[in-house]
Amino acid sequence: MLQVLNPATEEVVATVPAATPADVDAAVTRATAAQRSWAAAAPAERARILRRFASVVDSHVEELALLEVREAGHTLGNARWEAGNVRDLLDYAAGGVERLNGRQIPVPGGLDVTILEPLGVVGVIAPWNFPMPIAAWATAPALAAGNAVILKPAETTPLTALRLAELALEAGVPEGLFQVLPGEGPVAGNALVEHPGVAKIVFTGSTRVGKSIMASCADRVKRLTLELGGKSPNIVFADADLEAAAAATPMSFLDNSGQDCCARTRILVQRSAYDRFLELLTPAIEEIVVGDPLDERTQMGPLISRAQLDRVRGHVEGAGAAEAIRGKAPEGPGFWFPPTVLTGLPEDAPCAVEEVFGPVAVVLPFEDEADAIRLANATEYGLSGSIWTRDVGRALRASRAVRAGNLSVNSHSSVRYWTPFGGFRQSGLGRELGPDALTAFTETKNVFISTEGPAL
Ligand code: NAD
């Protein structure tokens, strides 16, 4: 059994049965049958069903959001956005069904066309930090491209996924086409990865587990998308609007209590603006409202679990003599950790290069543009990053030089369902979202049709 706790109160919200390998096997059998009919259905019919699914989600946004607050401790505003994001992802994917075109390529003696075939059954393994959106990033385009989906949510956050599966049935998504199997990673997750009837795995989670899944998939040459960890830079040049940069910095790493793969946890500031920037940043951090996720004024809630709290605390205590700017956090039950900014650390300190996955950032000074780029690229990750400058040439040069999949200039935004998302280096493999999202769930088949008549 999986026990779901409310991270803000430590109360038990629900207990949910954990799937076994036999459950996974039975789910794959059901999904395989459902996928055949789904792939054969008219594109307009599949699109209509997905739009209906979006519309049913839309009428349950508040219910889903409240469930997300209870099982994941997200602030209510964030949770509402997340439920709405599922609706938008389904709508956007539905619009792709009738536009999933192959190509016609000139050849002598015949006609050559490519066909984008669905893969079959897709296994989606999701993390706990954004349970709904991340599940839907893969599920919506995979269904739209004619596949069946088996979703394994994280152990701590199965409830919204289970509710989405019920809403799918209510919307007319065929039985067996979208199944949710809560369970433990090494058991149910691993069974999905190893099952010969699963054509592709989309894994979002830690780089450590992602690597082991990649190795298992290699054995079967199983298709794989990986969305892994991050340690993203927020580069502030001295010519930037420092007030705006400092005002935007707190939520660039405190949103979702820092449990965000795109969190800008390496704040790199040009030395000539360093003191002024810290002067501006300190009150901005101290003013962040941390507390009850259901209170609309709250900007940051708790961490997901005691294990995560211990991990984050260990990182900060292990940082030794670093000076810190600290915000406030509630006392008492719940997994609370205050907003924390460490300064005076060496560039290669663990907190400066490893993913903490909590409300903790480091500030490091740099000298000039070349030094900023060197420092920005000095981790094994490459997911996101921000560049603050008023010099458009510098913004473009830095955007090209930082090795990461998702950059923003004078902003911290990373994720839109209609623009591509994914990591360089150890932050991942493949891309999700954006105009090509459906193609990642197809196999290109090339067909040549001779116009010469039968060969003699
Ligand atoms: P995790 O790797 O511990 O778990 C992720 C999922 O994998 C869970 O569902 C878990 O049950 C499952 N799992 C664990 N072991 C498994 C195994 N042996 N076989 C199959 N499945 C297994 O990660 P987490 O702690 O849940 O999530 C946090 C991590 O996710 C962070 O590193 C974060 O950066 C990353 N993340 C990345 C993105 C992105 O898009 N790049 C987005 C969100 C989170």
Coordinates of N, CA and C and ligand atoms in Angstrom, one line a residue, residues 124-130 134 137 152-156 183-193 203-210 212-213 226-230 259-262 308 311 355 357 381 383 421-423 427-428 432, ligand 1:
V124 N 4.6 5.8 -19.1 CA 5.0 7.2 -18.7 C 5.3 7.0 -17.2
I125 N 6.5 7.4 -16.8 CA 6.9 7.3 -15.3 C 7.1 8.8 -14.9
A126 N 6.3 9.2 -13.9 CA 6.2 10.6 -13.6 C 6.8 10.9 -12.2
P127 N 7.3 12.0 -11.9 CA 7.8 12.4 -10.6 C 6.7 13.0 -9.8
W128 N 7.1 13.4 -8.5 CA 6.1 14.0 -7.6 C 6.0 15.5 -7.7
N129 N 7.0 16.1 -8.3 CA 7.1 17.6 -8.2 C 6.0 18.3 -8.9
F130 N 5.7 17.9 -10.1 CA 4.5 18.5 -10.8 C 3.7 17.3 -11.4
I134 N 3.3 17.1 -15.7 CA 4.3 16.2 -16.3 C 3.7 14.9 -16.8
W137 N 2.2 16.0 -20.1 CA 3.1 16.4 -21.2 C 3.3 15.2 -22.2
K152 N 2.6 5.6 -14.6 CA 2.9 5.3 -13.3 C 3.3 6.6 -12.5
P153 N 2.4 7.1 -11.7 CA 2.8 8.3 -10.9 C 3.8 8.0 -9.8
A154 N 4.3 9.0 -9.2 CA 5.3 8.8 -8.1 C 4.5 8.3 -6.9
E155 N 5.2 7.6 -6.0 CA 4.7 6.9 -4.9 C 3.9 7.9 -4.0
T156 N 4.4 9.2 -3.9 CA 3.8 10.1 -2.9 C 2.6 10.9 -3.5
G183 N 2.4 2.8 -8.0 CA 3.2 1.7 -7.5 C 4.6 2.2 -7.2
E184 N 5.5 1.3 -6.7 CA 6.8 1.7 -6.4 C 7.7 1.7 -7.7
G185 N 8.6 2.6 -7.7 CA 9.5 2.7 -8.9 C 10.2 1.4 -9.2
P186 N 10.9 0.8 -8.3 CA 11.7 -0.4 -8.6 C 10.8 -1.6 -8.9
V187 N 9.5 -1.5 -8.6 CA 8.6 -2.6 -8.9 C 7.7 -2.4 -10.1
A188 N 6.7 -1.5 -9.9 CA 5.8 -1.2 -11.1 C 6.5 -0.5 -12.2
G189 N 7.3 0.5 -11.8 CA 8.1 1.3 -12.8 C 9.0 0.4 -13.6
N190 N 9.7 -0.4 -12.9 CA 10.7 -1.3 -13.5 C 10.0 -2.3 -14.4
A191 N 8.8 -2.8 -14.0 CA 8.0 -3.8 -14.8 C 7.6 -3.1 -16.1
L192 N 7.3 -1.9 -16.1 CA 6.9 -1.2 -17.3 C 8.1 -1.1 -18.3
V193 N 9.3 -0.7 -17.7 CA 10.5 -0.5 -18.4 C 10.9 -1.8 -19.1
F203 N 10.4 9.0 -19.2 CA 10.7 9.1 -17.8 C 11.1 10.5 -17.4
T204 N 10.4 11.0 -16.3 CA 10.8 12.3 -15.7 C 11.2 12.0 -14.3
G205 N 12.4 12.4 -13.9 CA 12.8 12.2 -12.5 C 14.3 12.4 -12.4
S206 N 14.9 11.8 -11.5 CA 16.3 12.0 -11.1 C 17.2 11.5 -12.2
T207 N 18.4 12.1 -12.3 CA 19.4 11.7 -13.3 C 19.8 10.3 -12.9
R208 N 20.0 10.0 -11.6 CA 20.4 8.6 -11.2 C 19.5 7.5 -11.7
V209 N 18.2 7.7 -11.5 CA 17.2 6.6 -11.9 C 17.1 6.7 -13.5
G210 N 17.2 7.9 -14.1 CA 17.1 8.0 -15.5 C 18.2 7.2 -16.2
S212 N 19.7 4.5 -15.1 CA 19.5 3.0 -14.9 C 18.3 2.6 -15.9
I213 N 17.4 3.5 -16.1 CA 16.3 3.2 -17.0 C 16.8 3.1 -18.5
L226 N 14.0 11.2 -21.8 CA 14.4 11.4 -20.4 C 14.3 12.9 -20.1
E227 N 13.6 13.2 -19.0 CA 13.6 14.6 -18.5 C 14.2 14.5 -17.1
L228 N 15.4 15.0 -16.9 CA 16.1 14.7 -15.7 C 16.4 16.0 -14.9
G229 N 17.4 15.9 -14.1 CA 17.7 17.0 -13.1 C 18.2 18.3 -13.8
G230 N 18.4 19.3 -12.9 CA 18.9 20.6 -13.4 C 19.6 21.3 -12.3
Q259 N 11.3 22.8 -5.7 CA 11.3 21.4 -6.3 C 10.9 21.4 -7.7
D260 N 11.7 22.1 -8.5 CA 11.4 22.4 -9.9 C 12.7 22.1 -10.7
C261 N 12.6 21.3 -11.7 CA 13.8 20.9 -12.4 C 14.4 22.2 -13.1
C262 N 13.6 23.2 -13.3 CA 14.1 24.4 -14.0 C 14.5 25.5 -13.0
Q308 N 12.7 14.4 1.9 CA 13.1 15.5 1.1 C 13.6 16.6 2.0
R311 N 17.0 15.8 3.3 CA 18.0 15.9 2.2 C 18.4 17.3 2.0
E355 N 22.1 19.2 -7.6 CA 20.7 19.6 -7.5 C 20.3 19.4 -6.1
F357 N 17.1 20.5 -4.9 CA 15.7 20.3 -5.1 C 14.9 20.7 -3.8
Y381 N 24.7 19.5 -15.8 CA 23.3 19.6 -16.3 C 23.2 20.6 -17.4
L383 N 19.5 22.2 -18.3 CA 18.1 22.2 -18.6 C 17.6 23.6 -18.9
F421 N 10.6 21.6 -25.1 CA 11.2 21.6 -23.7 C 12.0 20.3 -23.6
G422 N 13.2 20.5 -23.0 CA 14.1 19.3 -22.7 C 15.5 19.7 -22.4
G423 N 16.3 18.8 -22.1 CA 17.6 19.1 -21.5 C 18.8 18.8 -22.4
S427 N 20.8 16.5 -18.3 CA 19.4 16.9 -18.0 C 18.4 16.2 -18.8
G428 N 18.9 15.4 -19.8 CA 17.8 14.6 -20.5 C 18.2 14.3 -21.9
E432 N 10.1 17.3 -25.3 CA 8.6 17.2 -25.2 C 8.0 18.5 -25.5
Ligands
NAD1 P1 12.9 9.8 -8.9 O1 13.9 9.5 -10.0 O2 13.2 9.3 -7.6 O3 11.5 9.1 -9.3 C1 10.8 9.5 -10.5 C2 9.8 8.4 -10.9 O4 10.6 7.2 -11.2 C3 8.9 8.0 -9.7 O5 7.6 7.6 -10.3 C4 9.5 6.7 -9.2 O6 8.6 5.8 -8.6 C5 10.1 6.1 -10.5 N1 11.2 5.2 -10.2 C6 12.1 5.2 -9.2 N2 13.0 4.2 -9.4 C7 12.6 3.5 -10.5 C8 13.1 2.3 -11.2 N3 14.2 1.7 -10.7 N4 12.5 1.9 -12.3 C9 11.4 2.6 -12.8 N5 10.9 3.7 -12.2 C10 11.5 4.1 -11.1 O7 12.7 11.3 -9.0 P2 11.8 12.2 -8.0 O8 12.5 12.4 -6.8 O9 10.4 11.7 -8.0 O10 11.7 13.6 -8.9 C11 12.6 14.6 -8.7 C12 13.6 14.6 -9.9 O11 12.9 14.8 -11.1 C13 14.5 15.8 -9.8 O12 15.8 15.3 -10.1 C14 14.0 16.7 -10.9 O13 15.0 17.6 -11.4 C15 13.5 15.8 -11.9 N6 12.6 16.4 -12.8 C16 12.9 16.7 -14.1 C17 12.1 17.4 -14.9 C18 12.4 17.7 -16.3 O14 11.5 17.9 -17.1 N7 13.7 17.6 -16.7 C19 10.8 17.7 -14.5 C20 10.5 17.5 -13.1 C21 11.4 16.8 -12.3

